[in-house]
PDB file of C-alpha atoms in Angstrom:
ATOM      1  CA  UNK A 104      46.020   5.534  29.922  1.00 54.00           C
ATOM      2  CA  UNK A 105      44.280   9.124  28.936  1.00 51.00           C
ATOM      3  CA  UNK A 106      45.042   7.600  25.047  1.00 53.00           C
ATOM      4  CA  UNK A 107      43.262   4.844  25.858  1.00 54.00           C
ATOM      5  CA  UNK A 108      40.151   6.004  26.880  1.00 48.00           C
ATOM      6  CA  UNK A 109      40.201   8.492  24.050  1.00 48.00           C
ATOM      7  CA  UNK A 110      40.721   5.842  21.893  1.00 44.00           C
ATOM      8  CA  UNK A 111      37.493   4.108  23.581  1.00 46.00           C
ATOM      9  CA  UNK A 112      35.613   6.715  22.852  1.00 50.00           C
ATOM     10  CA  UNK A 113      35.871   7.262  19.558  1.00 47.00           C
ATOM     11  CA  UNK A 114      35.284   3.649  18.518  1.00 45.00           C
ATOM     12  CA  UNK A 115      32.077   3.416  20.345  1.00 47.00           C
ATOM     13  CA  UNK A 116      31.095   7.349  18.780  1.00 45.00           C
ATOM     14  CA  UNK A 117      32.121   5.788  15.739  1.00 47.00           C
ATOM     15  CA  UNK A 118      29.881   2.343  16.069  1.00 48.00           C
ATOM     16  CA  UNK A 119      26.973   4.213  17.529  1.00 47.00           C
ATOM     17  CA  UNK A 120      27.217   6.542  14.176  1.00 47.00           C
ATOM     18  CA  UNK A 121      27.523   3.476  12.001  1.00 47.00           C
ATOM     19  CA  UNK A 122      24.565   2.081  13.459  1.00 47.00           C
ATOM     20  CA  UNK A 123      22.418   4.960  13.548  1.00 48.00           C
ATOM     21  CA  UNK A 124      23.662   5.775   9.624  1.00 44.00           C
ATOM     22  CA  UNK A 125      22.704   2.064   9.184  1.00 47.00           C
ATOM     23  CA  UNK A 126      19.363   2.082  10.622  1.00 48.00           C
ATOM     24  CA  UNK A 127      18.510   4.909   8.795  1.00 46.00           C
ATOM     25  CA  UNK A 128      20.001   4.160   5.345  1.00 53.00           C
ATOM     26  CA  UNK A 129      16.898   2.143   4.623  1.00 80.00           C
ATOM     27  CA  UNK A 130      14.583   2.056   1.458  1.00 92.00           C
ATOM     28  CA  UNK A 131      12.763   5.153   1.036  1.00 96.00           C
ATOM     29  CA  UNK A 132       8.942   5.328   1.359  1.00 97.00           C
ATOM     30  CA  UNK A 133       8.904   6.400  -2.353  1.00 97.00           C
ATOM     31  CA  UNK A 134      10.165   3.243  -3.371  1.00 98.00           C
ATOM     32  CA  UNK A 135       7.380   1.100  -1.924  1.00 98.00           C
ATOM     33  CA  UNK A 136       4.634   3.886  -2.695  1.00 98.00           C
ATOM     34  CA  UNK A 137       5.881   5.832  -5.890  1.00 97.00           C
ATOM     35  CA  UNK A 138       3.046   8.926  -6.218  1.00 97.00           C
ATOM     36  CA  UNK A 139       2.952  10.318  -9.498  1.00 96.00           C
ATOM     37  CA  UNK A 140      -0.083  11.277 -11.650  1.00 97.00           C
ATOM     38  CA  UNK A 141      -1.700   8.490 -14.033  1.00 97.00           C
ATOM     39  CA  UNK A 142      -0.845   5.445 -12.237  1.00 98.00           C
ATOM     40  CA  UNK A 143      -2.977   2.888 -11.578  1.00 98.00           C
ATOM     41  CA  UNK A 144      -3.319  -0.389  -9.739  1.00 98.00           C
ATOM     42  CA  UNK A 145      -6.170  -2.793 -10.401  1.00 98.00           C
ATOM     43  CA  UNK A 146      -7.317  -5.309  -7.973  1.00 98.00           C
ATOM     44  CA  UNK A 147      -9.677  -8.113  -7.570  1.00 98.00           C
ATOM     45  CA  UNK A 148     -11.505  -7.108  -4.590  1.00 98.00           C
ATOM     46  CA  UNK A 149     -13.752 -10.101  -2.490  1.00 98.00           C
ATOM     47  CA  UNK A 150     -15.644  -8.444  -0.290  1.00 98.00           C
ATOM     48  CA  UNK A 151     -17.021 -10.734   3.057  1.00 98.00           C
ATOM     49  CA  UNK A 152     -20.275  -9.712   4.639  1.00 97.00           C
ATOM     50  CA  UNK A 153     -23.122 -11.202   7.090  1.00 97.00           C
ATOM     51  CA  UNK A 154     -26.492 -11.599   5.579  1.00 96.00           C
ATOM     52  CA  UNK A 155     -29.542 -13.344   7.320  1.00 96.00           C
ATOM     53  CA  UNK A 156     -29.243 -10.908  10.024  1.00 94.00           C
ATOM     54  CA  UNK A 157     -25.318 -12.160  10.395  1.00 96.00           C
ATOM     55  CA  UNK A 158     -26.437 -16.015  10.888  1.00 95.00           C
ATOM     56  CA  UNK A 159     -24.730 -16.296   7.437  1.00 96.00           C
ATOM     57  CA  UNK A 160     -22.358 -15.088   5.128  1.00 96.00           C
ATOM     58  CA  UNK A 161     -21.505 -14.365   1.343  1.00 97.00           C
ATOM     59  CA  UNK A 162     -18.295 -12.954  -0.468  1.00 98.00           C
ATOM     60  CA  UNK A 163     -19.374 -10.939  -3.553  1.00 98.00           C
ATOM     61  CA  UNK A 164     -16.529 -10.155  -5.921  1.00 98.00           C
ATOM     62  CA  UNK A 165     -15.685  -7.139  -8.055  1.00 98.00           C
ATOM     63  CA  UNK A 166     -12.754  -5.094  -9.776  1.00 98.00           C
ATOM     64  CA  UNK A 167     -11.379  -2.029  -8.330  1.00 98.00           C
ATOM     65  CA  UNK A 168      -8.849   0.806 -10.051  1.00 98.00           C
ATOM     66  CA  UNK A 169      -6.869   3.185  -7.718  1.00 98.00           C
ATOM     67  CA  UNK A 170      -5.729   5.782  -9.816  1.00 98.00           C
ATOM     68  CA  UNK A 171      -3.462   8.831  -8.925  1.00 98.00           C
ATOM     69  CA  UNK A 172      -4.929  12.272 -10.600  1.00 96.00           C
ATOM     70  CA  UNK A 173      -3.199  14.873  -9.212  1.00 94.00           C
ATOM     71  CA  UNK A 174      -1.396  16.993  -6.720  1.00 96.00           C
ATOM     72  CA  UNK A 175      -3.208  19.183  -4.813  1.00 97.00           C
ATOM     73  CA  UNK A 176      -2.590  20.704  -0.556  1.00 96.00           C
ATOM     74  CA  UNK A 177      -4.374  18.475   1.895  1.00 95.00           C
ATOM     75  CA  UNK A 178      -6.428  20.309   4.858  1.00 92.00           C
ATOM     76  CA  UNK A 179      -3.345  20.653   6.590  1.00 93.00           C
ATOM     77  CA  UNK A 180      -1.390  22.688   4.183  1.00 95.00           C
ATOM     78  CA  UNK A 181       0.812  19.838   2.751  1.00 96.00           C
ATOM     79  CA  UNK A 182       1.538  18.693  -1.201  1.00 96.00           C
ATOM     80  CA  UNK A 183      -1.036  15.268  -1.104  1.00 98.00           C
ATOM     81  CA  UNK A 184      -2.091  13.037  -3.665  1.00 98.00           C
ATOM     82  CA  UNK A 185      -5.566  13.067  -4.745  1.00 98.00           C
ATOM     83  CA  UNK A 186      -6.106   9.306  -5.619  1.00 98.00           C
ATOM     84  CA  UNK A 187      -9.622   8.555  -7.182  1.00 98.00           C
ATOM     85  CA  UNK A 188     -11.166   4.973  -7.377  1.00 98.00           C
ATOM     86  CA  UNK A 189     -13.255   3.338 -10.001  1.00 98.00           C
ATOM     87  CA  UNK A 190     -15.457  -0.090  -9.486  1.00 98.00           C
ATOM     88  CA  UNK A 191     -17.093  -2.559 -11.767  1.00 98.00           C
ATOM     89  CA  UNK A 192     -18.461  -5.656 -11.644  1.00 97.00           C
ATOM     90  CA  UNK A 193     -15.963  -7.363 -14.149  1.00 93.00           C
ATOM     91  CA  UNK A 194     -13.792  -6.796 -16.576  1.00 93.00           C
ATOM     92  CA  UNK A 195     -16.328  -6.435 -19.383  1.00 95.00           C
ATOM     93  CA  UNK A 196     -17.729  -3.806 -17.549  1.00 97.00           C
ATOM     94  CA  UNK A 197     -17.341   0.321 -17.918  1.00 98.00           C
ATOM     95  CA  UNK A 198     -15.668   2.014 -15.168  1.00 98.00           C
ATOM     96  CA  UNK A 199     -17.657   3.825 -12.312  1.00 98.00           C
ATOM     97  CA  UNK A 200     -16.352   6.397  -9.885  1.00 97.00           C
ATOM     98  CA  UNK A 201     -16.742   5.107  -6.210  1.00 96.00           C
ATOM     99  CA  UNK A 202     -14.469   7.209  -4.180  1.00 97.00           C
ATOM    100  CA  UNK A 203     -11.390   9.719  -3.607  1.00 98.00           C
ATOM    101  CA  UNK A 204      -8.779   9.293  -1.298  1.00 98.00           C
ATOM    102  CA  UNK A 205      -5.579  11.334  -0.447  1.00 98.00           C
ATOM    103  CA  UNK A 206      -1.924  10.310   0.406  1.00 98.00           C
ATOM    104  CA  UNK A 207       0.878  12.405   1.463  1.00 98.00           C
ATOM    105  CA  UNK A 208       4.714  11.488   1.503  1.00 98.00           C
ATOM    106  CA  UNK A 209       6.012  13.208   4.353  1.00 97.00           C
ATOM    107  CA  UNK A 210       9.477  11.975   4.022  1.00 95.00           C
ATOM    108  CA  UNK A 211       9.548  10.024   6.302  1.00 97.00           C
ATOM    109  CA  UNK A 212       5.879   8.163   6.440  1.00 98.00           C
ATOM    110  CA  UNK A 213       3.486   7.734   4.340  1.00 98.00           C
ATOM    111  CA  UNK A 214      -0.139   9.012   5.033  1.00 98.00           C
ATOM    112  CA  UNK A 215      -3.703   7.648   3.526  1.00 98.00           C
ATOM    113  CA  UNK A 216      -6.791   9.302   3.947  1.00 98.00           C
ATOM    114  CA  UNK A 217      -9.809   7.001   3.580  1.00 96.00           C
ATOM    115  CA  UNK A 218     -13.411   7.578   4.900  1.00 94.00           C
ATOM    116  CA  UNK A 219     -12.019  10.664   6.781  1.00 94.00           C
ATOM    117  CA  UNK A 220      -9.485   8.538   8.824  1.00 97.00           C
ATOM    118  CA  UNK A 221      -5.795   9.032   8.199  1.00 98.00           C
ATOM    119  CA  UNK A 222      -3.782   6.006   8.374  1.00 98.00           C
ATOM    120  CA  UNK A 223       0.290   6.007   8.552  1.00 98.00           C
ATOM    121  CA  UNK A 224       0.593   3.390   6.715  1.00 98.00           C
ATOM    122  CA  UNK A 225       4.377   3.187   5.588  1.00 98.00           C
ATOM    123  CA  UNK A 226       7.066   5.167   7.787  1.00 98.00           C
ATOM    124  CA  UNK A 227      10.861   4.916   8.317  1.00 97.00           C
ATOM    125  CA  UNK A 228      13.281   3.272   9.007  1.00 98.00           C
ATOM    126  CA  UNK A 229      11.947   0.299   6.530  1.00 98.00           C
ATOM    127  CA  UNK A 230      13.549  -2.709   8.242  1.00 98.00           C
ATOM    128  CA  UNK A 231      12.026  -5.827   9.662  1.00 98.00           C
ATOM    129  CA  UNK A 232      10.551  -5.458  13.088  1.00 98.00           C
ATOM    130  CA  UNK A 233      10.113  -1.965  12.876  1.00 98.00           C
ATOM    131  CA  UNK A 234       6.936  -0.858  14.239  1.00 98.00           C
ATOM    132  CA  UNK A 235       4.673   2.390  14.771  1.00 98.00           C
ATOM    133  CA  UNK A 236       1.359   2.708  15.896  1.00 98.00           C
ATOM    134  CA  UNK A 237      -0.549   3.456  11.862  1.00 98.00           C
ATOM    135  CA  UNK A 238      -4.287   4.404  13.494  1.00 98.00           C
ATOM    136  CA  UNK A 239      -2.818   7.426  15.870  1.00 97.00           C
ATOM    137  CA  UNK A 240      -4.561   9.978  13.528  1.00 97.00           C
ATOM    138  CA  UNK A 241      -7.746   7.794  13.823  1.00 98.00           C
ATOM    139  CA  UNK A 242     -10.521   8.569  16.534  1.00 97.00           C
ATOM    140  CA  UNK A 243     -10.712   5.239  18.590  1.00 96.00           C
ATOM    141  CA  UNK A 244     -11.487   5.956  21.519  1.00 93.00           C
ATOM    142  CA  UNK A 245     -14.700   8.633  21.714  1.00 94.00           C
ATOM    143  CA  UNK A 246     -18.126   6.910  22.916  1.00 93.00           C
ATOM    144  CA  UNK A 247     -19.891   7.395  19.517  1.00 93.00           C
ATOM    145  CA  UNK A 248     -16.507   5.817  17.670  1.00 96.00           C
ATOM    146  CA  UNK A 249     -17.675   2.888  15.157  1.00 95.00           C
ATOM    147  CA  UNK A 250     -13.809   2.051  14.583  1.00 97.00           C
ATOM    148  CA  UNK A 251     -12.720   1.415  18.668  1.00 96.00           C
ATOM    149  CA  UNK A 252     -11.776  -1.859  17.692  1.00 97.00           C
ATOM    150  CA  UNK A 253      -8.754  -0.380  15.309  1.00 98.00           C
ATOM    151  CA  UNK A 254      -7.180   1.456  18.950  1.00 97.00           C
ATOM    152  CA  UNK A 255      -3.236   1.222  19.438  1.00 97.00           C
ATOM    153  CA  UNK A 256      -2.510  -1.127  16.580  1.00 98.00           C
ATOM    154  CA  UNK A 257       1.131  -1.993  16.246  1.00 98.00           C
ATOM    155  CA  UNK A 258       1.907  -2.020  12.680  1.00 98.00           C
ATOM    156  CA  UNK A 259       4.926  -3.791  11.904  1.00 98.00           C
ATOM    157  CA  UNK A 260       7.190  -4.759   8.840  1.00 98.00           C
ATOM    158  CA  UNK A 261       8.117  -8.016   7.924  1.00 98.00           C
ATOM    159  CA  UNK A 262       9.861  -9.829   4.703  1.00 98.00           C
ATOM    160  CA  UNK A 263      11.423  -6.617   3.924  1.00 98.00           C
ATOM    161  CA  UNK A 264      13.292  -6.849   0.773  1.00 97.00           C
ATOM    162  CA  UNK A 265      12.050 -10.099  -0.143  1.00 98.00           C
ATOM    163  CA  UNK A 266      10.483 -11.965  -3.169  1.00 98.00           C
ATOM    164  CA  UNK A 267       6.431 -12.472  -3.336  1.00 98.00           C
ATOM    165  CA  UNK A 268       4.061 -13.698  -5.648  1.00 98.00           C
ATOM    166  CA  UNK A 269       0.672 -11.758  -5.812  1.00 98.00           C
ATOM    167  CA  UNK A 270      -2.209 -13.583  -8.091  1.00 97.00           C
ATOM    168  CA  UNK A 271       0.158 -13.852 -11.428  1.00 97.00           C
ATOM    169  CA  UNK A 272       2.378 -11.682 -10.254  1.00 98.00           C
ATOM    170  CA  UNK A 273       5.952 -12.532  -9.272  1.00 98.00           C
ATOM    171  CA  UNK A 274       7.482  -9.684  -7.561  1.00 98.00           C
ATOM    172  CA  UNK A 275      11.343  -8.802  -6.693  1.00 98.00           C
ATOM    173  CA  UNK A 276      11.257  -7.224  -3.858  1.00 98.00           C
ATOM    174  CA  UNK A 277       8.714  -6.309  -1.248  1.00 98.00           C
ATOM    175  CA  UNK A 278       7.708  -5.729   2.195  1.00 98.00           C
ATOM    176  CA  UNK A 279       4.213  -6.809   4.405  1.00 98.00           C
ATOM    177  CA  UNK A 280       3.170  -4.864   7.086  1.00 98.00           C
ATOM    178  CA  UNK A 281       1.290  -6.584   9.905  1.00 98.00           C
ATOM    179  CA  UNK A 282      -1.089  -4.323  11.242  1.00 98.00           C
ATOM    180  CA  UNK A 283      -3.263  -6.336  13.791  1.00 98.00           C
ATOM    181  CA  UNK A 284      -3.749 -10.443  14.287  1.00 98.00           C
ATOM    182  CA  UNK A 285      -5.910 -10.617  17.312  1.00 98.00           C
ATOM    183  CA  UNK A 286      -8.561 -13.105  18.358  1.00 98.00           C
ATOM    184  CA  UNK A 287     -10.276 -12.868  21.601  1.00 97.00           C
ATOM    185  CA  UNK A 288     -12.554 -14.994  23.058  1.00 97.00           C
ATOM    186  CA  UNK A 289     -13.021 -18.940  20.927  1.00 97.00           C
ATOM    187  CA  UNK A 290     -14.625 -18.618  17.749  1.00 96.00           C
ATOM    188  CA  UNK A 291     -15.099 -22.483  18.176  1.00 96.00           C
ATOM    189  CA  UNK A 292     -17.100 -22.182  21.268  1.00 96.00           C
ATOM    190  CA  UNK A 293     -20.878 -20.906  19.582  1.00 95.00           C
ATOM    191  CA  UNK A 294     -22.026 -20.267  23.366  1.00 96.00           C
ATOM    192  CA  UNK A 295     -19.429 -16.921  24.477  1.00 97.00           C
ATOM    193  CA  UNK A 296     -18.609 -14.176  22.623  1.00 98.00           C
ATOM    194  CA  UNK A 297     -15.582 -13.529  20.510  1.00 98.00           C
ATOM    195  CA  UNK A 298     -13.930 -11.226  18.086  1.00 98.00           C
ATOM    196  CA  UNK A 299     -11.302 -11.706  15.181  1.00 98.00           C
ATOM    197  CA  UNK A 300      -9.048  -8.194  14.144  1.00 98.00           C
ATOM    198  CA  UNK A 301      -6.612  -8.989  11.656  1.00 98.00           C
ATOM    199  CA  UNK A 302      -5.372  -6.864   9.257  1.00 98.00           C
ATOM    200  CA  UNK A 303      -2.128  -7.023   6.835  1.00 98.00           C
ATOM    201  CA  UNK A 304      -1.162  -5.289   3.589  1.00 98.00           C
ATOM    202  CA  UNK A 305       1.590  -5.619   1.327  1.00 98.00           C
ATOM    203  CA  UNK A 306       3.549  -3.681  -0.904  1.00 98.00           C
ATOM    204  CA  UNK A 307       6.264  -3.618  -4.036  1.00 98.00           C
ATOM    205  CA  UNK A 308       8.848  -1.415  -5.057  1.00 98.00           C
ATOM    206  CA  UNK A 309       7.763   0.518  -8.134  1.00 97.00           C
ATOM    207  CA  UNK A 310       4.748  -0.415  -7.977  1.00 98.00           C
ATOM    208  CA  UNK A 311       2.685   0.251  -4.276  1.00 98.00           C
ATOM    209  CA  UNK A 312       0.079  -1.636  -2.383  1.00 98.00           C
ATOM    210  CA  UNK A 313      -0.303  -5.216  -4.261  1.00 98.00           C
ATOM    211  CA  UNK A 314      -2.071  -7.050  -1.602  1.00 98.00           C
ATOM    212  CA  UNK A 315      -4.497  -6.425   1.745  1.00 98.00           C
ATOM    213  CA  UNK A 316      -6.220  -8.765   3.568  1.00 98.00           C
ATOM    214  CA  UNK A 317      -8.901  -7.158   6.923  1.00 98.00           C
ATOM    215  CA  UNK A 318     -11.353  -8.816   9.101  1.00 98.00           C
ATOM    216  CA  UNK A 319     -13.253  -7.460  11.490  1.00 98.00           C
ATOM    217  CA  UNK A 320     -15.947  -9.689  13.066  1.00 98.00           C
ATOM    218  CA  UNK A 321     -17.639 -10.217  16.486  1.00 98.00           C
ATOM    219  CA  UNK A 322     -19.829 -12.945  17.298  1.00 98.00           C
ATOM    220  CA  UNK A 323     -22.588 -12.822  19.621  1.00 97.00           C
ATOM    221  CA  UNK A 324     -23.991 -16.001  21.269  1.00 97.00           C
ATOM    222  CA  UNK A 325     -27.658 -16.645  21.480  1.00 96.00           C
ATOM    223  CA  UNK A 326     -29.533 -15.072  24.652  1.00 93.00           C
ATOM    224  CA  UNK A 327     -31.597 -18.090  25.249  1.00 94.00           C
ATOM    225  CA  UNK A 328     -31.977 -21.807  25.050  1.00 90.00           C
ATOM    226  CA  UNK A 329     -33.321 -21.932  21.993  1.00 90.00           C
ATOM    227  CA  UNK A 330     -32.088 -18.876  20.266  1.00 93.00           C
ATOM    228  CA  UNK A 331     -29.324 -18.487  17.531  1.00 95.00           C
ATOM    229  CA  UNK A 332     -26.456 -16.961  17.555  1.00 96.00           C
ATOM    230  CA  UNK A 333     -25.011 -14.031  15.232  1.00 97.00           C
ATOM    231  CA  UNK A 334     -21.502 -12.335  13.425  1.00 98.00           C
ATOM    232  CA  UNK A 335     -21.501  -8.623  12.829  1.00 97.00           C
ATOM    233  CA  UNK A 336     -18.643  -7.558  10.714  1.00 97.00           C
ATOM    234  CA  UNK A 337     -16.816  -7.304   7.478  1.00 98.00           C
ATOM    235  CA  UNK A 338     -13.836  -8.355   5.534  1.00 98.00           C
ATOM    236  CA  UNK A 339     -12.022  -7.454   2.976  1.00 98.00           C
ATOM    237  CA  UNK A 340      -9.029  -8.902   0.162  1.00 98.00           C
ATOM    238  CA  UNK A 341      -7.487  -6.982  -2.584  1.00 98.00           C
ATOM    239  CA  UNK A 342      -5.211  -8.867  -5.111  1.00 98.00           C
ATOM    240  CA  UNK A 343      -3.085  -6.834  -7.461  1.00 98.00           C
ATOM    241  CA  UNK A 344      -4.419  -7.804 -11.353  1.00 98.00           C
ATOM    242  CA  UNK A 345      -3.355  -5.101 -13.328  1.00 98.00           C
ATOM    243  CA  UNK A 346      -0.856  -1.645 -12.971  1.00 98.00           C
ATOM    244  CA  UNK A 347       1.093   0.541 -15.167  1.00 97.00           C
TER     245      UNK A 347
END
């Protein structure tokens, strides 16, 4: 009987170590976010906003380059990434600098600093249905907060692994992490408020972030008979065209 039970026990130790081994034995973050200096991702970038004091709206289209420059130690003392990103308004145009970001591979996540917010935006283990909350850096919640709408998103892998194609691009293997799909209120209904959040990015191995699509919007409704009603927001969708 006492050989039995020891017997018991060691296969269950020994499935509870497989699993954990296999849970863990997952793609590394390097693999879907390789950081090295002098490469570069291009994307098409159509940018949504509200004009006519948000009764209407326009997307107005550009190219972006992200391009990694060099490693330097973020404010907290770690090796980061210093990522700097170039705009023009096609591809006949020269390059301008717009803006410099950071990331950090901590081993086990992977950390973007945009706009002084630091996102989490890839973190282990990578396997579908694995999720983390990717704004807990971010400062949602603080009365003078312009981002409270981005509070306790669930980000969450899907399609690990799997083909995609991306513009012209037909891509092996990759992963999409859905951050937020939220709708609240009807959109349909032009007399009560409502509010879209949905936000999704996707990524390849060797190559890094090939696709995002955001939108933030909230829709008032008119305050009288006769008024109008109006959208505040933004949205955003980059498509991979070029990398090295």
């Amino acid at each position: 009987m006492k050989s039995r039970l020891l017997l018991a026990s060691f296969l269950l130790l020994t499935f509870v170590a497989c699993k954990k081994t296999e849970e863990f034995s997952t793609a590394a973050i390097a693999e879907y976010y390789p950081l090295e200096t002098g490469k570069y991702i291009t994307y098409k970038i159509d940018s949504l906003i509200y004009t006519n004091f948000g009764t209407s709206d326009t997307i107005r289209s550009y190219e972006i380059k992200y391009l990694t420059d060099s490693l330097i130690t973020d404010n907290l003392g770690r090796p980061a990434y210093r990522i700097f990103r170039y705009i023009r308004a096609n591809s006949t145009d020269a390059w301008q600098p717009d803006n410099t970001f950071l990331a950090v591979n901590t081993g086990t996540s992977l950390e973007f600093t945009e706009n002084n917010m630091r996102f989490i935006k890839l973190k282990q283990p990578i396997r579908n249905e694995y999720s983390w909350k990717g704004n807990s850096f971010i400062d949602t919640y603080s009365f003078n907060s312009e981002v409270r709408y981005m509070d306790d998103w669930d980000y969450t892998y899907e399609n690990v692994g799997e083909p995609a194609t991306i513009g012209t691009f037909d891509l092996d293997k990759t992963l999409k992490v859905t951050q937020r799909d939220e709708i609240i209120g009807n959109p349909d209904d032009p007399g009560s408020y409502s509010e879209k959040n949905i936000s999704n990015e996707i990524y390849a191995t060797g190559i890094g972030l090939v696709y995002k699509y955001f939108l933030h919007n909230e829709y008032q409704p008119p305050t009288t008979p006769t008024g109008v009603g109006y959208t505040n927001g933004y949205g955003v969708t980059l498509t991979m065209i070029d990398h090295n």
